[in-house]
mmCIF file of the C-alpha atoms, coordinates in Angstrom:
data_MODEL
# 
_entry.id   MODEL 
# 
loop_
_atom_site.group_PDB 
_atom_site.id 
_atom_site.type_symbol 
_atom_site.label_atom_id 
_atom_site.label_alt_id 
_atom_site.label_comp_id 
_atom_site.label_asym_id 
_atom_site.label_entity_id 
_atom_site.label_seq_id 
_atom_site.pdbx_PDB_ins_code 
_atom_site.Cartn_x 
_atom_site.Cartn_y 
_atom_site.Cartn_z 
_atom_site.occupancy 
_atom_site.B_iso_or_equiv 
_atom_site.pdbx_formal_charge 
_atom_site.auth_seq_id 
_atom_site.auth_comp_id 
_atom_site.auth_asym_id 
_atom_site.auth_atom_id 
_atom_site.pdbx_PDB_model_num 
ATOM 1   C CA . UNK A 1 1   ? 0.892   -23.214 -2.343  1.00 0.00 ? 1   UNK A CA 1 
ATOM 2   C CA . UNK A 1 2   ? -0.982  -21.803 -5.319  1.00 0.00 ? 2   UNK A CA 1 
ATOM 3   C CA . UNK A 1 3   ? 1.307   -18.819 -5.890  1.00 0.00 ? 3   UNK A CA 1 
ATOM 4   C CA . UNK A 1 4   ? 0.858   -16.275 -8.642  1.00 0.00 ? 4   UNK A CA 1 
ATOM 5   C CA . UNK A 1 5   ? 2.908   -17.103 -11.720 1.00 0.00 ? 5   UNK A CA 1 
ATOM 6   C CA . UNK A 1 6   ? 5.751   -14.837 -12.716 1.00 0.00 ? 6   UNK A CA 1 
ATOM 7   C CA . UNK A 1 7   ? 3.722   -13.881 -15.796 1.00 0.00 ? 7   UNK A CA 1 
ATOM 8   C CA . UNK A 1 8   ? 0.764   -12.835 -13.624 1.00 0.00 ? 8   UNK A CA 1 
ATOM 9   C CA . UNK A 1 9   ? 3.069   -10.773 -11.393 1.00 0.00 ? 9   UNK A CA 1 
ATOM 10  C CA . UNK A 1 10  ? 4.636   -9.138  -14.449 1.00 0.00 ? 10  UNK A CA 1 
ATOM 11  C CA . UNK A 1 11  ? 1.157   -8.368  -15.785 1.00 0.00 ? 11  UNK A CA 1 
ATOM 12  C CA . UNK A 1 12  ? 0.173   -6.762  -12.488 1.00 0.00 ? 12  UNK A CA 1 
ATOM 13  C CA . UNK A 1 13  ? 3.366   -4.699  -12.463 1.00 0.00 ? 13  UNK A CA 1 
ATOM 14  C CA . UNK A 1 14  ? 2.783   -3.514  -16.042 1.00 0.00 ? 14  UNK A CA 1 
ATOM 15  C CA . UNK A 1 15  ? -0.842  -2.644  -15.276 1.00 0.00 ? 15  UNK A CA 1 
ATOM 16  C CA . UNK A 1 16  ? 0.246   -0.610  -12.222 1.00 0.00 ? 16  UNK A CA 1 
ATOM 17  C CA . UNK A 1 17  ? 2.912   1.130   -14.327 1.00 0.00 ? 17  UNK A CA 1 
ATOM 18  C CA . UNK A 1 18  ? 0.274   2.196   -16.856 1.00 0.00 ? 18  UNK A CA 1 
ATOM 19  C CA . UNK A 1 19  ? -2.201  3.174   -14.137 1.00 0.00 ? 19  UNK A CA 1 
ATOM 20  C CA . UNK A 1 20  ? 0.381   5.256   -12.266 1.00 0.00 ? 20  UNK A CA 1 
ATOM 21  C CA . UNK A 1 21  ? 1.412   7.038   -15.457 1.00 0.00 ? 21  UNK A CA 1 
ATOM 22  C CA . UNK A 1 22  ? -2.229  7.859   -16.157 1.00 0.00 ? 22  UNK A CA 1 
ATOM 23  C CA . UNK A 1 23  ? -2.794  9.120   -12.609 1.00 0.00 ? 23  UNK A CA 1 
ATOM 24  C CA . UNK A 1 24  ? 0.306   11.306  -12.883 1.00 0.00 ? 24  UNK A CA 1 
ATOM 25  C CA . UNK A 1 25  ? -1.076  12.955  -15.998 1.00 0.00 ? 25  UNK A CA 1 
ATOM 26  C CA . UNK A 1 26  ? 0.730   11.049  -18.704 1.00 0.00 ? 26  UNK A CA 1 
ATOM 27  C CA . UNK A 1 27  ? -1.028  9.184   -21.506 1.00 0.00 ? 27  UNK A CA 1 
ATOM 28  C CA . UNK A 1 28  ? -4.489  7.793   -20.752 1.00 0.00 ? 28  UNK A CA 1 
ATOM 29  C CA . UNK A 1 29  ? -4.622  4.090   -21.615 1.00 0.00 ? 29  UNK A CA 1 
ATOM 30  C CA . UNK A 1 30  ? -7.193  2.753   -19.174 1.00 0.00 ? 30  UNK A CA 1 
ATOM 31  C CA . UNK A 1 31  ? -10.562 4.421   -19.821 1.00 0.00 ? 31  UNK A CA 1 
ATOM 32  C CA . UNK A 1 32  ? -12.215 2.888   -16.718 1.00 0.00 ? 32  UNK A CA 1 
ATOM 33  C CA . UNK A 1 33  ? -9.510  4.210   -14.381 1.00 0.00 ? 33  UNK A CA 1 
ATOM 34  C CA . UNK A 1 34  ? -9.225  7.643   -12.822 1.00 0.00 ? 34  UNK A CA 1 
ATOM 35  C CA . UNK A 1 35  ? -7.465  10.449  -14.638 1.00 0.00 ? 35  UNK A CA 1 
ATOM 36  C CA . UNK A 1 36  ? -4.820  12.789  -13.281 1.00 0.00 ? 36  UNK A CA 1 
ATOM 37  C CA . UNK A 1 37  ? -7.522  15.206  -12.105 1.00 0.00 ? 37  UNK A CA 1 
ATOM 38  C CA . UNK A 1 38  ? -9.938  12.611  -10.749 1.00 0.00 ? 38  UNK A CA 1 
ATOM 39  C CA . UNK A 1 39  ? -7.546  10.592  -8.591  1.00 0.00 ? 39  UNK A CA 1 
ATOM 40  C CA . UNK A 1 40  ? -6.669  13.156  -5.923  1.00 0.00 ? 40  UNK A CA 1 
ATOM 41  C CA . UNK A 1 41  ? -10.251 13.624  -4.592  1.00 0.00 ? 41  UNK A CA 1 
ATOM 42  C CA . UNK A 1 42  ? -10.532 9.825   -4.446  1.00 0.00 ? 42  UNK A CA 1 
ATOM 43  C CA . UNK A 1 43  ? -7.309  9.607   -2.452  1.00 0.00 ? 43  UNK A CA 1 
ATOM 44  C CA . UNK A 1 44  ? -8.395  12.469  -0.215  1.00 0.00 ? 44  UNK A CA 1 
ATOM 45  C CA . UNK A 1 45  ? -11.610 10.582  0.655   1.00 0.00 ? 45  UNK A CA 1 
ATOM 46  C CA . UNK A 1 46  ? -9.575  7.415   1.275   1.00 0.00 ? 46  UNK A CA 1 
ATOM 47  C CA . UNK A 1 47  ? -7.280  9.353   3.601   1.00 0.00 ? 47  UNK A CA 1 
ATOM 48  C CA . UNK A 1 48  ? -10.304 10.462  5.633   1.00 0.00 ? 48  UNK A CA 1 
ATOM 49  C CA . UNK A 1 49  ? -11.583 6.888   5.858   1.00 0.00 ? 49  UNK A CA 1 
ATOM 50  C CA . UNK A 1 50  ? -8.109  5.675   6.791   1.00 0.00 ? 50  UNK A CA 1 
ATOM 51  C CA . UNK A 1 51  ? -7.836  8.288   9.523   1.00 0.00 ? 51  UNK A CA 1 
ATOM 52  C CA . UNK A 1 52  ? -11.125 7.101   11.058  1.00 0.00 ? 52  UNK A CA 1 
ATOM 53  C CA . UNK A 1 53  ? -10.061 3.433   10.843  1.00 0.00 ? 53  UNK A CA 1 
ATOM 54  C CA . UNK A 1 54  ? -6.731  4.075   12.545  1.00 0.00 ? 54  UNK A CA 1 
ATOM 55  C CA . UNK A 1 55  ? -8.352  6.284   15.202  1.00 0.00 ? 55  UNK A CA 1 
ATOM 56  C CA . UNK A 1 56  ? -10.619 3.356   16.093  1.00 0.00 ? 56  UNK A CA 1 
ATOM 57  C CA . UNK A 1 57  ? -7.698  0.932   16.254  1.00 0.00 ? 57  UNK A CA 1 
ATOM 58  C CA . UNK A 1 58  ? -5.597  3.308   18.357  1.00 0.00 ? 58  UNK A CA 1 
ATOM 59  C CA . UNK A 1 59  ? -8.610  3.853   20.632  1.00 0.00 ? 59  UNK A CA 1 
ATOM 60  C CA . UNK A 1 60  ? -8.672  0.120   21.292  1.00 0.00 ? 60  UNK A CA 1 
ATOM 61  C CA . UNK A 1 61  ? -5.019  0.179   22.330  1.00 0.00 ? 61  UNK A CA 1 
ATOM 62  C CA . UNK A 1 62  ? -3.708  -1.526  19.197  1.00 0.00 ? 62  UNK A CA 1 
ATOM 63  C CA . UNK A 1 63  ? -0.095  -0.460  18.599  1.00 0.00 ? 63  UNK A CA 1 
ATOM 64  C CA . UNK A 1 64  ? 0.239   1.138   15.167  1.00 0.00 ? 64  UNK A CA 1 
ATOM 65  C CA . UNK A 1 65  ? 4.018   1.348   15.097  1.00 0.00 ? 65  UNK A CA 1 
ATOM 66  C CA . UNK A 1 66  ? 6.162   -0.014  13.695  1.00 0.00 ? 66  UNK A CA 1 
ATOM 67  C CA . UNK A 1 67  ? 3.781   -1.039  10.920  1.00 0.00 ? 67  UNK A CA 1 
ATOM 68  C CA . UNK A 1 68  ? 3.801   -2.886  7.641   1.00 0.00 ? 68  UNK A CA 1 
ATOM 69  C CA . UNK A 1 69  ? 1.212   -2.084  4.993   1.00 0.00 ? 69  UNK A CA 1 
ATOM 70  C CA . UNK A 1 70  ? 1.053   -4.861  2.398   1.00 0.00 ? 70  UNK A CA 1 
ATOM 71  C CA . UNK A 1 71  ? -0.348  -3.902  -0.984  1.00 0.00 ? 71  UNK A CA 1 
ATOM 72  C CA . UNK A 1 72  ? 0.302   -0.267  -0.121  1.00 0.00 ? 72  UNK A CA 1 
ATOM 73  C CA . UNK A 1 73  ? -0.185  0.871   -3.701  1.00 0.00 ? 73  UNK A CA 1 
ATOM 74  C CA . UNK A 1 74  ? 0.284   4.676   -3.562  1.00 0.00 ? 74  UNK A CA 1 
ATOM 75  C CA . UNK A 1 75  ? 1.052   4.514   0.161   1.00 0.00 ? 75  UNK A CA 1 
ATOM 76  C CA . UNK A 1 76  ? -1.573  6.995   1.346   1.00 0.00 ? 76  UNK A CA 1 
ATOM 77  C CA . UNK A 1 77  ? -2.518  4.865   4.361   1.00 0.00 ? 77  UNK A CA 1 
ATOM 78  C CA . UNK A 1 78  ? 1.112   4.579   5.388   1.00 0.00 ? 78  UNK A CA 1 
ATOM 79  C CA . UNK A 1 79  ? 1.545   8.337   4.993   1.00 0.00 ? 79  UNK A CA 1 
ATOM 80  C CA . UNK A 1 80  ? -1.417  8.888   7.330   1.00 0.00 ? 80  UNK A CA 1 
ATOM 81  C CA . UNK A 1 81  ? 0.150   6.605   9.942   1.00 0.00 ? 81  UNK A CA 1 
ATOM 82  C CA . UNK A 1 82  ? 3.496   8.408   9.703   1.00 0.00 ? 82  UNK A CA 1 
ATOM 83  C CA . UNK A 1 83  ? 2.084   11.935  9.757   1.00 0.00 ? 83  UNK A CA 1 
ATOM 84  C CA . UNK A 1 84  ? -0.984  11.770  11.970  1.00 0.00 ? 84  UNK A CA 1 
ATOM 85  C CA . UNK A 1 85  ? -0.300  8.897   14.361  1.00 0.00 ? 85  UNK A CA 1 
ATOM 86  C CA . UNK A 1 86  ? 3.391   9.419   15.071  1.00 0.00 ? 86  UNK A CA 1 
ATOM 87  C CA . UNK A 1 87  ? 4.057   5.959   13.636  1.00 0.00 ? 87  UNK A CA 1 
ATOM 88  C CA . UNK A 1 88  ? 6.864   4.688   11.496  1.00 0.00 ? 88  UNK A CA 1 
ATOM 89  C CA . UNK A 1 89  ? 6.953   1.708   9.223   1.00 0.00 ? 89  UNK A CA 1 
ATOM 90  C CA . UNK A 1 90  ? 6.893   0.240   5.766   1.00 0.00 ? 90  UNK A CA 1 
ATOM 91  C CA . UNK A 1 91  ? 4.705   0.635   2.678   1.00 0.00 ? 91  UNK A CA 1 
ATOM 92  C CA . UNK A 1 92  ? 5.147   -2.612  0.730   1.00 0.00 ? 92  UNK A CA 1 
ATOM 93  C CA . UNK A 1 93  ? 3.893   -3.262  -2.807  1.00 0.00 ? 93  UNK A CA 1 
ATOM 94  C CA . UNK A 1 94  ? 4.677   -5.341  -5.884  1.00 0.00 ? 94  UNK A CA 1 
ATOM 95  C CA . UNK A 1 95  ? 4.697   -2.193  -8.036  1.00 0.00 ? 95  UNK A CA 1 
ATOM 96  C CA . UNK A 1 96  ? 7.536   0.294   -7.753  1.00 0.00 ? 96  UNK A CA 1 
ATOM 97  C CA . UNK A 1 97  ? 5.570   2.701   -9.955  1.00 0.00 ? 97  UNK A CA 1 
ATOM 98  C CA . UNK A 1 98  ? 2.648   2.666   -7.526  1.00 0.00 ? 98  UNK A CA 1 
ATOM 99  C CA . UNK A 1 99  ? 4.970   3.289   -4.576  1.00 0.00 ? 99  UNK A CA 1 
ATOM 100 C CA . UNK A 1 100 ? 6.666   6.168   -6.396  1.00 0.00 ? 100 UNK A CA 1 
ATOM 101 C CA . UNK A 1 101 ? 3.263   7.840   -6.700  1.00 0.00 ? 101 UNK A CA 1 
ATOM 102 C CA . UNK A 1 102 ? 3.830   8.651   -3.031  1.00 0.00 ? 102 UNK A CA 1 
ATOM 103 C CA . UNK A 1 103 ? 6.058   11.500  -4.176  1.00 0.00 ? 103 UNK A CA 1 
ATOM 104 C CA . UNK A 1 104 ? 2.941   13.201  -5.536  1.00 0.00 ? 104 UNK A CA 1 
ATOM 105 C CA . UNK A 1 105 ? 1.201   12.670  -2.202  1.00 0.00 ? 105 UNK A CA 1 
ATOM 106 C CA . UNK A 1 106 ? 4.074   14.403  -0.439  1.00 0.00 ? 106 UNK A CA 1 
ATOM 107 C CA . UNK A 1 107 ? 3.707   17.366  -2.779  1.00 0.00 ? 107 UNK A CA 1 
ATOM 108 C CA . UNK A 1 108 ? -0.112  17.479  -2.736  1.00 0.00 ? 108 UNK A CA 1 
ATOM 109 C CA . UNK A 1 109 ? -0.709  16.939  0.985   1.00 0.00 ? 109 UNK A CA 1 
ATOM 110 C CA . UNK A 1 110 ? 2.520   18.294  2.458   1.00 0.00 ? 110 UNK A CA 1 
ATOM 111 C CA . UNK A 1 111 ? 3.409   15.067  4.231   1.00 0.00 ? 111 UNK A CA 1 
ATOM 112 C CA . UNK A 1 112 ? 6.617   15.647  6.170   1.00 0.00 ? 112 UNK A CA 1 
ATOM 113 C CA . UNK A 1 113 ? 7.148   12.065  7.326   1.00 0.00 ? 113 UNK A CA 1 
ATOM 114 C CA . UNK A 1 114 ? 7.322   9.171   4.922   1.00 0.00 ? 114 UNK A CA 1 
ATOM 115 C CA . UNK A 1 115 ? 7.169   5.427   5.326   1.00 0.00 ? 115 UNK A CA 1 
ATOM 116 C CA . UNK A 1 116 ? 9.997   3.298   4.055   1.00 0.00 ? 116 UNK A CA 1 
ATOM 117 C CA . UNK A 1 117 ? 8.722   2.154   0.678   1.00 0.00 ? 117 UNK A CA 1 
ATOM 118 C CA . UNK A 1 118 ? 9.680   -1.393  -0.315  1.00 0.00 ? 118 UNK A CA 1 
ATOM 119 C CA . UNK A 1 119 ? 8.931   -3.069  -3.619  1.00 0.00 ? 119 UNK A CA 1 
ATOM 120 C CA . UNK A 1 120 ? 8.642   -6.826  -3.317  1.00 0.00 ? 120 UNK A CA 1 
ATOM 121 C CA . UNK A 1 121 ? 6.613   -10.018 -3.288  1.00 0.00 ? 121 UNK A CA 1 
ATOM 122 C CA . UNK A 1 122 ? 4.268   -10.378 -0.312  1.00 0.00 ? 122 UNK A CA 1 
ATOM 123 C CA . UNK A 1 123 ? 4.676   -14.159 -0.407  1.00 0.00 ? 123 UNK A CA 1 
ATOM 124 C CA . UNK A 1 124 ? 8.265   -13.536 0.731   1.00 0.00 ? 124 UNK A CA 1 
ATOM 125 C CA . UNK A 1 125 ? 8.319   -10.624 3.159   1.00 0.00 ? 125 UNK A CA 1 
ATOM 126 C CA . UNK A 1 126 ? 11.845  -9.318  3.821   1.00 0.00 ? 126 UNK A CA 1 
ATOM 127 C CA . UNK A 1 127 ? 11.391  -9.150  7.593   1.00 0.00 ? 127 UNK A CA 1 
ATOM 128 C CA . UNK A 1 128 ? 12.532  -11.354 10.432  1.00 0.00 ? 128 UNK A CA 1 
ATOM 129 C CA . UNK A 1 129 ? 9.944   -13.400 12.260  1.00 0.00 ? 129 UNK A CA 1 
ATOM 130 C CA . UNK A 1 130 ? 8.187   -11.832 15.249  1.00 0.00 ? 130 UNK A CA 1 
ATOM 131 C CA . UNK A 1 131 ? 9.301   -8.253  14.501  1.00 0.00 ? 131 UNK A CA 1 
ATOM 132 C CA . UNK A 1 132 ? 6.165   -6.163  13.892  1.00 0.00 ? 132 UNK A CA 1 
ATOM 133 C CA . UNK A 1 133 ? 3.142   -5.454  16.100  1.00 0.00 ? 133 UNK A CA 1 
ATOM 134 C CA . UNK A 1 134 ? 0.906   -4.142  13.303  1.00 0.00 ? 134 UNK A CA 1 
ATOM 135 C CA . UNK A 1 135 ? 0.338   -5.299  9.725   1.00 0.00 ? 135 UNK A CA 1 
ATOM 136 C CA . UNK A 1 136 ? -2.467  -3.952  7.565   1.00 0.00 ? 136 UNK A CA 1 
ATOM 137 C CA . UNK A 1 137 ? -3.779  -5.080  4.202   1.00 0.00 ? 137 UNK A CA 1 
ATOM 138 C CA . UNK A 1 138 ? -6.452  -3.059  2.385   1.00 0.00 ? 138 UNK A CA 1 
ATOM 139 C CA . UNK A 1 139 ? -8.202  -4.259  -0.790  1.00 0.00 ? 139 UNK A CA 1 
ATOM 140 C CA . UNK A 1 140 ? -5.317  -6.545  -1.735  1.00 0.00 ? 140 UNK A CA 1 
ATOM 141 C CA . UNK A 1 141 ? -6.126  -10.164 -0.958  1.00 0.00 ? 141 UNK A CA 1 
ATOM 142 C CA . UNK A 1 142 ? -8.366  -10.471 -4.013  1.00 0.00 ? 142 UNK A CA 1 
ATOM 143 C CA . UNK A 1 143 ? -5.250  -9.896  -6.165  1.00 0.00 ? 143 UNK A CA 1 
ATOM 144 C CA . UNK A 1 144 ? -3.577  -13.108 -5.029  1.00 0.00 ? 144 UNK A CA 1 
ATOM 145 C CA . UNK A 1 145 ? -4.735  -16.568 -6.143  1.00 0.00 ? 145 UNK A CA 1 
ATOM 146 C CA . UNK A 1 146 ? -4.187  -18.119 -2.712  1.00 0.00 ? 146 UNK A CA 1 
ATOM 147 C CA . UNK A 1 147 ? -4.203  -15.721 0.249   1.00 0.00 ? 147 UNK A CA 1 
ATOM 148 C CA . UNK A 1 148 ? -3.329  -18.375 2.845   1.00 0.00 ? 148 UNK A CA 1 
ATOM 149 C CA . UNK A 1 149 ? 0.462   -18.281 2.244   1.00 0.00 ? 149 UNK A CA 1 
ATOM 150 C CA . UNK A 1 150 ? 0.345   -14.495 2.420   1.00 0.00 ? 150 UNK A CA 1 
ATOM 151 C CA . UNK A 1 151 ? -1.591  -14.675 5.690   1.00 0.00 ? 151 UNK A CA 1 
ATOM 152 C CA . UNK A 1 152 ? 1.027   -17.158 6.971   1.00 0.00 ? 152 UNK A CA 1 
ATOM 153 C CA . UNK A 1 153 ? 3.748   -14.625 6.102   1.00 0.00 ? 153 UNK A CA 1 
ATOM 154 C CA . UNK A 1 154 ? 1.850   -11.932 8.002   1.00 0.00 ? 154 UNK A CA 1 
ATOM 155 C CA . UNK A 1 155 ? 1.555   -14.239 10.996  1.00 0.00 ? 155 UNK A CA 1 
ATOM 156 C CA . UNK A 1 156 ? 5.279   -14.994 10.776  1.00 0.00 ? 156 UNK A CA 1 
ATOM 157 C CA . UNK A 1 157 ? 6.323   -11.331 11.031  1.00 0.00 ? 157 UNK A CA 1 
ATOM 158 C CA . UNK A 1 158 ? 3.785   -10.362 13.713  1.00 0.00 ? 158 UNK A CA 1 
ATOM 159 C CA . UNK A 1 159 ? 4.631   -10.639 17.387  1.00 0.00 ? 159 UNK A CA 1 
# 
């Protein structure tokens, strides 16, 4: 297994900490990233895309609950599942700061239902085998040096 080094994981966590602070309106340290004012329209568009994606999956009879979103980042996809698809589940990410951004989503979009947010390493999912019918991963696999062990973990927890 070609797992990310602890230094790489720490770097990713620190980057997400800085990015989240910037998106929450604190100091701007990453010029290429969205500002406090720019991020919400981006998330709003992503929520619309997410809604369409999940509508298609639900239309095909794919069970959306309970779910696990790996690489949830801010958790907006998980919030859509919880609030618009009567689903419950878990938003999982390496960055606690990114997951805590979900508090802003609650305030901005009035989400009443929230996923259970878990900070952890996707190479070691804290779930029993064969326990979840639906796992989603959006724009995350390119962050890991070897996605095969992560895919094996996903397969392990799916039933």
